[in-house]
Short mmCIF file of C-alpha atoms in Angstrom, two decimals:
data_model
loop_
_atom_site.label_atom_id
_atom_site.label_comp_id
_atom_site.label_asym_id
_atom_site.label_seq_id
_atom_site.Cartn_x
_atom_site.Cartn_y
_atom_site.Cartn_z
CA UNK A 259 0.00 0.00 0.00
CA UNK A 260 1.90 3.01 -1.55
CA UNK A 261 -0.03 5.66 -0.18
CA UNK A 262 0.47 4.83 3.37
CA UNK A 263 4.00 6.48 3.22
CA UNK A 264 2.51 10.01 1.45
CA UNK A 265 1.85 13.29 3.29
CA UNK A 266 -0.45 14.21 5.68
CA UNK A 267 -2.11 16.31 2.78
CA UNK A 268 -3.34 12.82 0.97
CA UNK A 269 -4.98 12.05 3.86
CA UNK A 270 -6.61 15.40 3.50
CA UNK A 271 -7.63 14.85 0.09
CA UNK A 272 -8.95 11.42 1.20
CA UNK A 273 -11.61 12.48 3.56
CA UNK A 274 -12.27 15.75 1.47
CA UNK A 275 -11.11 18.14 3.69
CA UNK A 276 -9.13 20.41 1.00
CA UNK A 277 -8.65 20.83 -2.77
CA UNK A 278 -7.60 17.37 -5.00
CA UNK A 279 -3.61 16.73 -4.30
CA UNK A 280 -2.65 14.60 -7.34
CA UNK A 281 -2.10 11.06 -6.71
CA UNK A 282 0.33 8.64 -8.75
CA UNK A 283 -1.49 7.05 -11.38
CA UNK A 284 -3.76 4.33 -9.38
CA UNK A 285 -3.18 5.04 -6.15
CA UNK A 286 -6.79 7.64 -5.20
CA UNK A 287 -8.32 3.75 -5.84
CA UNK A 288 -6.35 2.00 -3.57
CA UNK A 289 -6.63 4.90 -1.12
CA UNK A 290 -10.66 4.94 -1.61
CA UNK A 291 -10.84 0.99 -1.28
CA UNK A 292 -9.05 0.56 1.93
CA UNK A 293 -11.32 3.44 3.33
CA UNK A 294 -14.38 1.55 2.13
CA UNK A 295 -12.40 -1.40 3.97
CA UNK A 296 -12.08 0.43 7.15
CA UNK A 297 -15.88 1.85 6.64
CA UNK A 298 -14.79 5.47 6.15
CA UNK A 299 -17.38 8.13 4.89
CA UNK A 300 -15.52 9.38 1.59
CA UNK A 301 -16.34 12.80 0.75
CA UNK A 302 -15.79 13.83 -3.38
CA UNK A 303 -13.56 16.93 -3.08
CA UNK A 304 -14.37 19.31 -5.64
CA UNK A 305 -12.79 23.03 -6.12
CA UNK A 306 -13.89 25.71 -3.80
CA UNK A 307 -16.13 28.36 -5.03
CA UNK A 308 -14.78 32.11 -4.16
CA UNK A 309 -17.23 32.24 -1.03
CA UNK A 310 -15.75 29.15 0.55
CA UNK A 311 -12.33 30.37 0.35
CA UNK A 312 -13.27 33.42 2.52
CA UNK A 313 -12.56 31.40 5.58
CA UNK A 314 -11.45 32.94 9.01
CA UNK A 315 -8.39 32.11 11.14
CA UNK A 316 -10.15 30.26 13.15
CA UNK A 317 -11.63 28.16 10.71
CA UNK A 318 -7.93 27.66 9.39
CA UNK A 319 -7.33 26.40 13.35
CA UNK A 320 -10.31 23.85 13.31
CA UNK A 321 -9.61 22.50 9.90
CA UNK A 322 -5.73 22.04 11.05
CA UNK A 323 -6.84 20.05 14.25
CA UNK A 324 -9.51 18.09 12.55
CA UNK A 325 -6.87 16.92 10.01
CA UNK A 326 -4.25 15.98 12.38
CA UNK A 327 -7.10 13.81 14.04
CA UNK A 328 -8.10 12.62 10.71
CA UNK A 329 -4.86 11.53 10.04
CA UNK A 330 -3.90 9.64 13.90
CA UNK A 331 -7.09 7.99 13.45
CA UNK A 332 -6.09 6.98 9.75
CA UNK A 333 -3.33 5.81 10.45
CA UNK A 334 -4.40 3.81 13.53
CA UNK A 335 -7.04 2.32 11.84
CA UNK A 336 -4.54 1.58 8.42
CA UNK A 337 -2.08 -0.07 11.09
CA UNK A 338 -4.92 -2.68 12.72
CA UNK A 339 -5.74 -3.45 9.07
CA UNK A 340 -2.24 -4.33 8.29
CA UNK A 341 -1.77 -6.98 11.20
CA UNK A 342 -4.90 -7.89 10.21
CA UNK A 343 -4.27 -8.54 6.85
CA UNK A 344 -0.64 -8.77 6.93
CA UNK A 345 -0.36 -9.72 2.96
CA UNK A 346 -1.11 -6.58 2.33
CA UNK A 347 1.20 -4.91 4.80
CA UNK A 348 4.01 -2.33 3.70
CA UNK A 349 7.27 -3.58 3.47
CA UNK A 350 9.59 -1.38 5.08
CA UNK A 351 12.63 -0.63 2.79
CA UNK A 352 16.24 -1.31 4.37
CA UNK A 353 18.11 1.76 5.64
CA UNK A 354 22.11 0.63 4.30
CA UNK A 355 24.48 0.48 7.07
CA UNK A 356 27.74 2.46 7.07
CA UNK A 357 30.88 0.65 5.60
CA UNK A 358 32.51 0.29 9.69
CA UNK A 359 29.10 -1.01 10.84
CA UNK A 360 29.08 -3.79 7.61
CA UNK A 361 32.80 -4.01 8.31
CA UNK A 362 32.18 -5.31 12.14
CA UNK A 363 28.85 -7.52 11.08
CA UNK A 364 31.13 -9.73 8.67
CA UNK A 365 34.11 -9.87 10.92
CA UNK A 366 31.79 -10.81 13.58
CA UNK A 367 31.82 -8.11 15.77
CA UNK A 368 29.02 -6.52 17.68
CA UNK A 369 27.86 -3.39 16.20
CA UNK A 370 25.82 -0.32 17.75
CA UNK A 371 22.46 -1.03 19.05
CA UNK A 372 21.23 1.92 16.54
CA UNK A 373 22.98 0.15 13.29
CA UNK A 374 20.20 -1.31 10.62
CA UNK A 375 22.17 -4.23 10.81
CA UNK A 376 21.74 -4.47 14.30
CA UNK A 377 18.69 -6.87 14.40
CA UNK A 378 20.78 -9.75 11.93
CA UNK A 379 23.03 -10.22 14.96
CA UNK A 380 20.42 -11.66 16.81
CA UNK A 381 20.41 -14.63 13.75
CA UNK A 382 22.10 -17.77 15.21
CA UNK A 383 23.67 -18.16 11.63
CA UNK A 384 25.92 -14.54 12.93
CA UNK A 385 26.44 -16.21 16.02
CA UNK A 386 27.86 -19.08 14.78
CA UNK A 387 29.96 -16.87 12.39
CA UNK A 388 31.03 -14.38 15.07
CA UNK A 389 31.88 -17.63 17.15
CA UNK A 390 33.72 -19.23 14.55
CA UNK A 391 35.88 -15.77 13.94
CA UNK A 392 36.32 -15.27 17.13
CA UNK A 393 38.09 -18.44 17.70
CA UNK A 394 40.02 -18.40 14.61
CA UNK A 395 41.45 -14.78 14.97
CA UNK A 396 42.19 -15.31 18.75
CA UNK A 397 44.32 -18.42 17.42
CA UNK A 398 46.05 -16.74 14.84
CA UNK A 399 47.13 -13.46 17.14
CA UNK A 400 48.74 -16.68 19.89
CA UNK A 401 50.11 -18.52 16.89
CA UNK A 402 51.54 -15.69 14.81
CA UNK A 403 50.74 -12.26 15.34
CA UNK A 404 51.85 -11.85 19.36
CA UNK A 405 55.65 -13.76 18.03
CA UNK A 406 55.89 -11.17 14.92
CA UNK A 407 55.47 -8.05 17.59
CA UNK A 408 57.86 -9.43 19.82
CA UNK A 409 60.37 -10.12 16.94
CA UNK A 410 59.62 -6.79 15.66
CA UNK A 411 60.61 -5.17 18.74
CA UNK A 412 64.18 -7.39 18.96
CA UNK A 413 65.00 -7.08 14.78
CA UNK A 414 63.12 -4.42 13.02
CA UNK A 415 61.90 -1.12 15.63
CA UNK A 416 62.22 0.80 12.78
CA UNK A 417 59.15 -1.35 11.08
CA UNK A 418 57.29 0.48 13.82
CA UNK A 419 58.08 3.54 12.98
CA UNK A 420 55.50 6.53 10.63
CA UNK A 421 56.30 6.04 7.04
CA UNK A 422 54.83 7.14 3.93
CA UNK A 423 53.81 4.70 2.32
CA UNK A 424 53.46 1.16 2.11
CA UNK A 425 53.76 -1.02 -1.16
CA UNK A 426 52.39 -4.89 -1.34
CA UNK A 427 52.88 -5.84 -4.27
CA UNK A 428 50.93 -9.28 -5.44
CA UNK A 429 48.95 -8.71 -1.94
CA UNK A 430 45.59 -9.54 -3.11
CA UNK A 431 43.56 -8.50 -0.24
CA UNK A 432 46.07 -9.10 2.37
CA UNK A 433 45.32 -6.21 4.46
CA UNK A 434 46.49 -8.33 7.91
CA UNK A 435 50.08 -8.73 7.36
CA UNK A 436 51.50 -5.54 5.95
CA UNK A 437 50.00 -4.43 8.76
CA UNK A 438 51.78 -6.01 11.17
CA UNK A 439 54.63 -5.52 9.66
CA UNK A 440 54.28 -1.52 8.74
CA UNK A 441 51.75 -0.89 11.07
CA UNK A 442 52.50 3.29 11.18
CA UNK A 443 52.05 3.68 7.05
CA UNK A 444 50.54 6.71 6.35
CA UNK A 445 49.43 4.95 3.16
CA UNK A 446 49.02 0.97 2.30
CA UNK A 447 49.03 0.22 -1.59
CA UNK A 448 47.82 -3.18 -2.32
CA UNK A 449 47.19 -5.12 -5.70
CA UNK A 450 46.01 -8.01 -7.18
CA UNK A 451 44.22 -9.89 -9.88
CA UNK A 452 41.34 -10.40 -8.21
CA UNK A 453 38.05 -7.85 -8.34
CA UNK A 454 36.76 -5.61 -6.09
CA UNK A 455 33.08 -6.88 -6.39
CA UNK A 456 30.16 -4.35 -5.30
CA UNK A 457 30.04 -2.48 -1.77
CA UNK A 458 28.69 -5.88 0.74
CA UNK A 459 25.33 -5.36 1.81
CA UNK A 460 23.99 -8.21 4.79
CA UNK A 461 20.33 -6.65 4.62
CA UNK A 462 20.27 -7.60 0.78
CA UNK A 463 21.93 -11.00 1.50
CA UNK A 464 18.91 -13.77 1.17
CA UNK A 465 20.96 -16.75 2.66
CA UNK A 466 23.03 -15.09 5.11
CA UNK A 467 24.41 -18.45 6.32
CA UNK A 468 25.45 -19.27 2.86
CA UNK A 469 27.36 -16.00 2.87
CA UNK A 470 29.01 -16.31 6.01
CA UNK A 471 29.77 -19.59 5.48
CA UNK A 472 31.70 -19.08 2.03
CA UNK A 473 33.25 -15.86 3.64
CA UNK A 474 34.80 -17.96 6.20
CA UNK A 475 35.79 -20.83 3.38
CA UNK A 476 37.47 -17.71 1.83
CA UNK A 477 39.64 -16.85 4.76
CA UNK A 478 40.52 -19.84 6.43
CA UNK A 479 43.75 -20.52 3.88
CA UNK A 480 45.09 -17.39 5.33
CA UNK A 481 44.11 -17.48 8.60
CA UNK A 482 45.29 -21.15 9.38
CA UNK A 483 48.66 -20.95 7.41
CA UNK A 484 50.07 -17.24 5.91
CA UNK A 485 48.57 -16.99 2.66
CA UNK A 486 45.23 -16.80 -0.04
CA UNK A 487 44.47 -19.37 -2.53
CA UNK A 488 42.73 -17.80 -5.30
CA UNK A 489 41.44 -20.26 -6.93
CA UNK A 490 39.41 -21.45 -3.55
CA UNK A 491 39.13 -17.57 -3.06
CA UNK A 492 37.23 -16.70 -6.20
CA UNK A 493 34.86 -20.06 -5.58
CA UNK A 494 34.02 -18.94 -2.31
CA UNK A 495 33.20 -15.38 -2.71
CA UNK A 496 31.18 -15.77 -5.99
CA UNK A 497 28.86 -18.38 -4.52
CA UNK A 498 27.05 -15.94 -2.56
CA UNK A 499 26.37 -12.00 -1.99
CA UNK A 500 29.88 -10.95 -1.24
CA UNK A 501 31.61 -10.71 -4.20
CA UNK A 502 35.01 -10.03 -4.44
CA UNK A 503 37.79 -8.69 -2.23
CA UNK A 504 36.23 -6.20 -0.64
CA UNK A 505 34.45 -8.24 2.44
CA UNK A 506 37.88 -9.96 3.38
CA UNK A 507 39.41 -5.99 3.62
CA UNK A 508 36.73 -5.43 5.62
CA UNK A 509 36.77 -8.40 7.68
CA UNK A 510 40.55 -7.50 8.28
CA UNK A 511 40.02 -3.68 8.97
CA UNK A 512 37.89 -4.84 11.75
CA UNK A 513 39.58 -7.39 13.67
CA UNK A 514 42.84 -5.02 13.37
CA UNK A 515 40.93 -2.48 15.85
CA UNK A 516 40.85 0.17 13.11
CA UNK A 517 37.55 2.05 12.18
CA UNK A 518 36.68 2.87 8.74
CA UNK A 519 35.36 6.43 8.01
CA UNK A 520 34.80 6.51 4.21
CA UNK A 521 34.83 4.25 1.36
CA UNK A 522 35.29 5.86 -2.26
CA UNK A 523 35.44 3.62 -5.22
CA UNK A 524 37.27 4.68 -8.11
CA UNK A 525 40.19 4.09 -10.68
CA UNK A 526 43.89 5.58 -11.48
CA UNK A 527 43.98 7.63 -14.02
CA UNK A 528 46.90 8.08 -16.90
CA UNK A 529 48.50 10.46 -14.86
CA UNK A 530 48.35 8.51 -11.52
CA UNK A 531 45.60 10.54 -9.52
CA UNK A 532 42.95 8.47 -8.25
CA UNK A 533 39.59 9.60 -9.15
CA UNK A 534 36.57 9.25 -7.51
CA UNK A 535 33.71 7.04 -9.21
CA UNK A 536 30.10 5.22 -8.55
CA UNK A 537 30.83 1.67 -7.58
CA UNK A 538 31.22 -0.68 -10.49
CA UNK A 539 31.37 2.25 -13.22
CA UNK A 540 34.76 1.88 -15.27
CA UNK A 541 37.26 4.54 -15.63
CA UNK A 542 40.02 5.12 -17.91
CA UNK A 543 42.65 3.56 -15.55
CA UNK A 544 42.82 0.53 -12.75
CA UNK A 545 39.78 0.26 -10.82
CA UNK A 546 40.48 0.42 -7.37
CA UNK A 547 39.32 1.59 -4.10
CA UNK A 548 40.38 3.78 -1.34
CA UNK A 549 39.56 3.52 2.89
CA UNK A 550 40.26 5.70 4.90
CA UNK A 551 40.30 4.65 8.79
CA UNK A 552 41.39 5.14 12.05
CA UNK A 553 43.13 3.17 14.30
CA UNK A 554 41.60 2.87 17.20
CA UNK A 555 44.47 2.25 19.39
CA UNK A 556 46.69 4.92 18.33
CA UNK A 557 43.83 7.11 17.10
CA UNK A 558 45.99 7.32 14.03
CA UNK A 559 44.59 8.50 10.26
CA UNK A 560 45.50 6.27 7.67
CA UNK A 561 44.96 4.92 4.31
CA UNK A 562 44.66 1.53 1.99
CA UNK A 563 44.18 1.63 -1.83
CA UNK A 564 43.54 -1.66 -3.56
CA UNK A 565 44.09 -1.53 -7.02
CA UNK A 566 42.74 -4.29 -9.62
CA UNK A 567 45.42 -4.40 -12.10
CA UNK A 568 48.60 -6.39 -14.06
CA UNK A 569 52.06 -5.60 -12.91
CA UNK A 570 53.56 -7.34 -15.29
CA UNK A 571 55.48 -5.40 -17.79
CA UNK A 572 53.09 -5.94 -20.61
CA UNK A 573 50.39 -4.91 -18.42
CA UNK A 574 51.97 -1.92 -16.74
CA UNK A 575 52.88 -0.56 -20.44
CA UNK A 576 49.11 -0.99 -21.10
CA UNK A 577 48.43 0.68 -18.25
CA UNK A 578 50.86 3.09 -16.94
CA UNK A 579 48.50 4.48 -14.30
CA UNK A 580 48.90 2.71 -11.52
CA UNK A 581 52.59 2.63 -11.49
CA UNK A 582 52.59 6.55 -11.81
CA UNK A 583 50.11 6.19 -8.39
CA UNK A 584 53.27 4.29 -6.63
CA UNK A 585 55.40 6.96 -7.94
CA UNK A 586 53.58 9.93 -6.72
CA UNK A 587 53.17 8.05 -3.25
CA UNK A 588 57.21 8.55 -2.49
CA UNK A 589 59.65 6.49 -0.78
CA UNK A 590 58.23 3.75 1.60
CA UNK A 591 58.73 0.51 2.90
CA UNK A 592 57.79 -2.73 0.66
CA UNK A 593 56.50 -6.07 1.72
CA UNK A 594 56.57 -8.82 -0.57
CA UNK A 595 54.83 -12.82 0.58
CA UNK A 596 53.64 -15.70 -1.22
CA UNK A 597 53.87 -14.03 -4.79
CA UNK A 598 54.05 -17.21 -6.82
CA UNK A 599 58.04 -16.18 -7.11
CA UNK A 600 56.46 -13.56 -10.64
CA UNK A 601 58.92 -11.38 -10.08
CA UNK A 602 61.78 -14.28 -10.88
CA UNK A 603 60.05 -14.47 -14.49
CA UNK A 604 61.39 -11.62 -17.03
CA UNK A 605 57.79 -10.38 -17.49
CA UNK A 606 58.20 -8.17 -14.24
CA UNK A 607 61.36 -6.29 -14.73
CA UNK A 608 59.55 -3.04 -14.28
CA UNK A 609 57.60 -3.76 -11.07
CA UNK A 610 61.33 -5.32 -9.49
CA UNK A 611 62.59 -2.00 -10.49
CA UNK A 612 60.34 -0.11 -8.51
CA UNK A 613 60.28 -1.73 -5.29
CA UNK A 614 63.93 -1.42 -5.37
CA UNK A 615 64.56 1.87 -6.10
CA UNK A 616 61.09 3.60 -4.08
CA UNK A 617 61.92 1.38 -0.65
CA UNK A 618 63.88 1.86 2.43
CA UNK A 619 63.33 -1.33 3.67
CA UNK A 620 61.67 -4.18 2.20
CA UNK A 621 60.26 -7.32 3.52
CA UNK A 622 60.27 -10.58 2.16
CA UNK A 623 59.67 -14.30 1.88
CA UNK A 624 62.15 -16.09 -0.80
CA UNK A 625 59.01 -15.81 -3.34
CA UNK A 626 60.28 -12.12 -3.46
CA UNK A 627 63.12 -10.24 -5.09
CA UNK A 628 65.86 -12.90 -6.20
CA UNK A 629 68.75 -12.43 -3.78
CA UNK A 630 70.62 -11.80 -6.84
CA UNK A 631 69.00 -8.79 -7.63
CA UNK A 632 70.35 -6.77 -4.25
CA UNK A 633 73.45 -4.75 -5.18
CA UNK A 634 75.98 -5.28 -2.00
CA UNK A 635 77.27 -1.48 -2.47
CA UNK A 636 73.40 -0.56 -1.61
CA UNK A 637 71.73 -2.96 0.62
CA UNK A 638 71.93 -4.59 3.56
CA UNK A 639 70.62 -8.07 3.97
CA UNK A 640 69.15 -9.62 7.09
CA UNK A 641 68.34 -13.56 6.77
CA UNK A 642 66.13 -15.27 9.30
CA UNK A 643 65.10 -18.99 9.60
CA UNK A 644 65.98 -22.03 7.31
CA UNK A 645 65.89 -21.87 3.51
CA UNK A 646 64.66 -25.31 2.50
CA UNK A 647 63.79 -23.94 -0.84
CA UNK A 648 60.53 -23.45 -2.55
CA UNK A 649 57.44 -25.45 -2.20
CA UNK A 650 57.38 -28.68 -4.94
CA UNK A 651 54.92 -25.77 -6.74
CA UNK A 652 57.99 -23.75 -7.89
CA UNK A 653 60.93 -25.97 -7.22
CA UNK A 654 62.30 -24.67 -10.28
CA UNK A 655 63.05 -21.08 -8.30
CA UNK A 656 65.57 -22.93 -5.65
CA UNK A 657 68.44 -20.13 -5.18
CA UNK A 658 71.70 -21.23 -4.64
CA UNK A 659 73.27 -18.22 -3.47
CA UNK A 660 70.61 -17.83 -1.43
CA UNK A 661 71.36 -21.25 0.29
CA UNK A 662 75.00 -20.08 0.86
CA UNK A 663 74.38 -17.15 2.47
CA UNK A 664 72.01 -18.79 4.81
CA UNK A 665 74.34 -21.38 5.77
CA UNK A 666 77.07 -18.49 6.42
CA UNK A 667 75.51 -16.64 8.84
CA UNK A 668 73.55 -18.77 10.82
CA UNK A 669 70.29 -16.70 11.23
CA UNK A 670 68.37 -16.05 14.23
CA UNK A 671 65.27 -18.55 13.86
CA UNK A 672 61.83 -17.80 13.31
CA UNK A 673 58.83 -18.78 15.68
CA UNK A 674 56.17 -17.70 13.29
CA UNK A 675 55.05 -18.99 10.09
CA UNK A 676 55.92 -16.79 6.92
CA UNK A 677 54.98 -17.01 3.13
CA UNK A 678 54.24 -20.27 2.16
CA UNK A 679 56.95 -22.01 4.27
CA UNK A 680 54.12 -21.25 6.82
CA UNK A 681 55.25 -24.41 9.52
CA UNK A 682 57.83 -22.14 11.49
CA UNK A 683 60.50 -24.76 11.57
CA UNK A 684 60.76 -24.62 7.73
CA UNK A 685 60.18 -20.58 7.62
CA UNK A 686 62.63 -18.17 6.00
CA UNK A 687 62.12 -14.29 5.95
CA UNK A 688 64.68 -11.77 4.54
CA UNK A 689 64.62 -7.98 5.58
CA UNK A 690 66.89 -5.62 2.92
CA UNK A 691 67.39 -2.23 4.76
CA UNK A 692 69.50 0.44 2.27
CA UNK A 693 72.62 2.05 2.85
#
């Protein structure tokens, strides 16, 4: 019933009391036949002649009060009818929820008593998510995250020091590590093949614990060893109503204690500015997106782009954007995990040159820059763990030099899992700082 929602000047026109107010097309007959429903007296309103506009102020009074009871009695009457007849009964439409509010719901969080989404946490299938999250993120901060602060504070203080920027290259939507690791970037710049997919919504979710579910399929690679696997990653997400990467950065945001404050989608253009854009409209550049947050521990403002994009030389010629984005960010920190070992292949020349020549310090598993690659004369290199070599995967990456300098100078070991060595016995992590 359309009408219900209209102003108190339909209901006027309904019982006759002023001039016709125009109706959308159909809706005076629904209006009339619920009133002949509710046994209403329907009075045909027709134009006033020039006497009956000659009215006094106190007639204006009485009319104003008799309409305002009109209307409370109208709408009484309209709402006994509804639970009455509650096929016919207005469906209310859903208020969205701001992005920090959606970002707490899928991470399992409780969110403000005022929030739309409020009333889904009272679904057992969020309880059994939030349950399920809640356990797996408390193991994961025992198992790995508490052991990378404490070896932060012993090996790399600096790591916890404000920096500009930020670069993960290959990060997918790896929000959680990078931020360990650089957790005072002014700016985080992450990228990957996979898509953004459309803002989440959980009040247009029809399954919710299909949606949960698959969100928690999607994130338990990474939260049980270091790493995403895209392939079960793009399975999991597309099954349901959270598409893309966008509802793991969330998920990540949240448990990190940081609070999102605005969410602009967009793309890079030529030039490397990132320009603003309606969600899912293509510019001329890398679609990407940009959230801005604050953590709530330091009370810090910060920043993380993710960029949809190919940083292989073939794509960055295509599309120069993005790299011109990196450019314009300055010189950072880069962290580099589980990258498949691309940047070994001659196809990413370009992106290798970057990182090395816009970083202070960079970060890595031995999937990153090939030993080979750091110039003695310019960087120091810090080894930690055992190098075993790669996974069977890419056996064919095994670096021999590598090997040698791990076996010179016995590293410290690791108690944390890291890349896709992620059994902490068999870990190796390499930190290049430059001279």
């Amino acid at each position: 019933m359309q009408f219900l929602g209209n102003s108190v000047a339909r209901f006027r026109y309904v019982f006759g009391i002023c001039s016709p107010f125009p109706f959308p097309k159909g809706e005076r007959t629904e209006a009339r036949d619920c009133c002949r429903k509710l046994g209403c007296r329907i009075k045909t309103p027709s134009l006033p002649s020039p006497l009956e506009r000659r009215t006094t102020a106190q007639d204006h009074k009485l009319q104003s009060y008799t309409t305002a009871l009109v209307a409370i009695a109208l709408a009484t009457a309209l709402n006994l009818y509804a639970q009455e007849n509650p096929e016919i009964a207005p469906r209310a439409v859903p208020v969205a929820a701001g992005p920090n509010d959606v970002a707490r719901f899928l991470a399992g969080m409780p969110v403000p008593a005022d929030s739309p989404l409020a009333p889904l946490t009272h679904n057992p299938a969020w309880h059994e998510h939030a349950a399920f999250f809640e356990e797996q993120f408390s193991k994961l901060n025992v198992r790995q995250l508490e052991k990378i602060h404490a070896w932060q504070q012993t090996y790399l203080p600096q790591s916890l020091q404000p920096i500009p920027a930020a670069f993960y290259m290959f990060s997918g939507p790896d929000f959680l590590y990078v931020d360990q690791f650089f957790p005072k970037a002014a700016v985080y710049v992450l990228c990957g093949k996979e898509a953004l997919g459309p803002p989440p919504d959980p009040l247009r979710i029809g399954n919710l614990s299909g949606a949960l579910g698959n969100l928690e399929n999607a994130l338990k690679s990474s939260l049980n060893t270091t790493y995403f696997i895209t392939k079960d990653m793009k399975i999991d997400l597309h099954v349901q109503n959270l598409n893309g990467v966008l509802p793991i950065l969330y998920t990540f945001l949240a448990r990190a204690d940081k609070s999102i404050t605005n969410v602009t989608f967009g793309s890079v253009s030529g030039s490397g500015v990132f320009e603003g854009a309606a969600p899912g409209k293509k510019g001329g550049g890398a679609p990407g997106v940009r959230i801005k947050y604050t953590d709530n521990q330091s009370g810090d403002s910060q920043t993380v782009y993710y960029f949809m994009t190919d940083i292989s030389d073939g794509g960055i010629k295509a599309s120069p954007g993005f790299l011109k984005f990196c450019q314009r960010s300055g010189v950072g920190s880069s962290f580099l995990k589980s990258s498949s070992y691309l940047i070994f292949e001659n196809g990413f020349g370009t992106i290798r040159n970057f990182i090395l020549e816009h970083s202070r310090v960079i970060v890595q598993d031995d999937a990153g820059i090939p030993v080979a690659y750091f110039d003695p004369n310019k960087w120091n290199l810090r080894l930690f763990g055992v190098y075993l070599g790669p996974i069977e995967l890419f056996k064919q990456h095994y670096q021999p030099r590598l090997q040698e300098l791990f076996q010179q100078s016995n590293p410290p070991p690791l108690d944390f899992g890291f890349g896709y060595r992620w059994n902490y016995k068999e870990a190796n992590l390499m930190v290049a700082e430059r001279k």
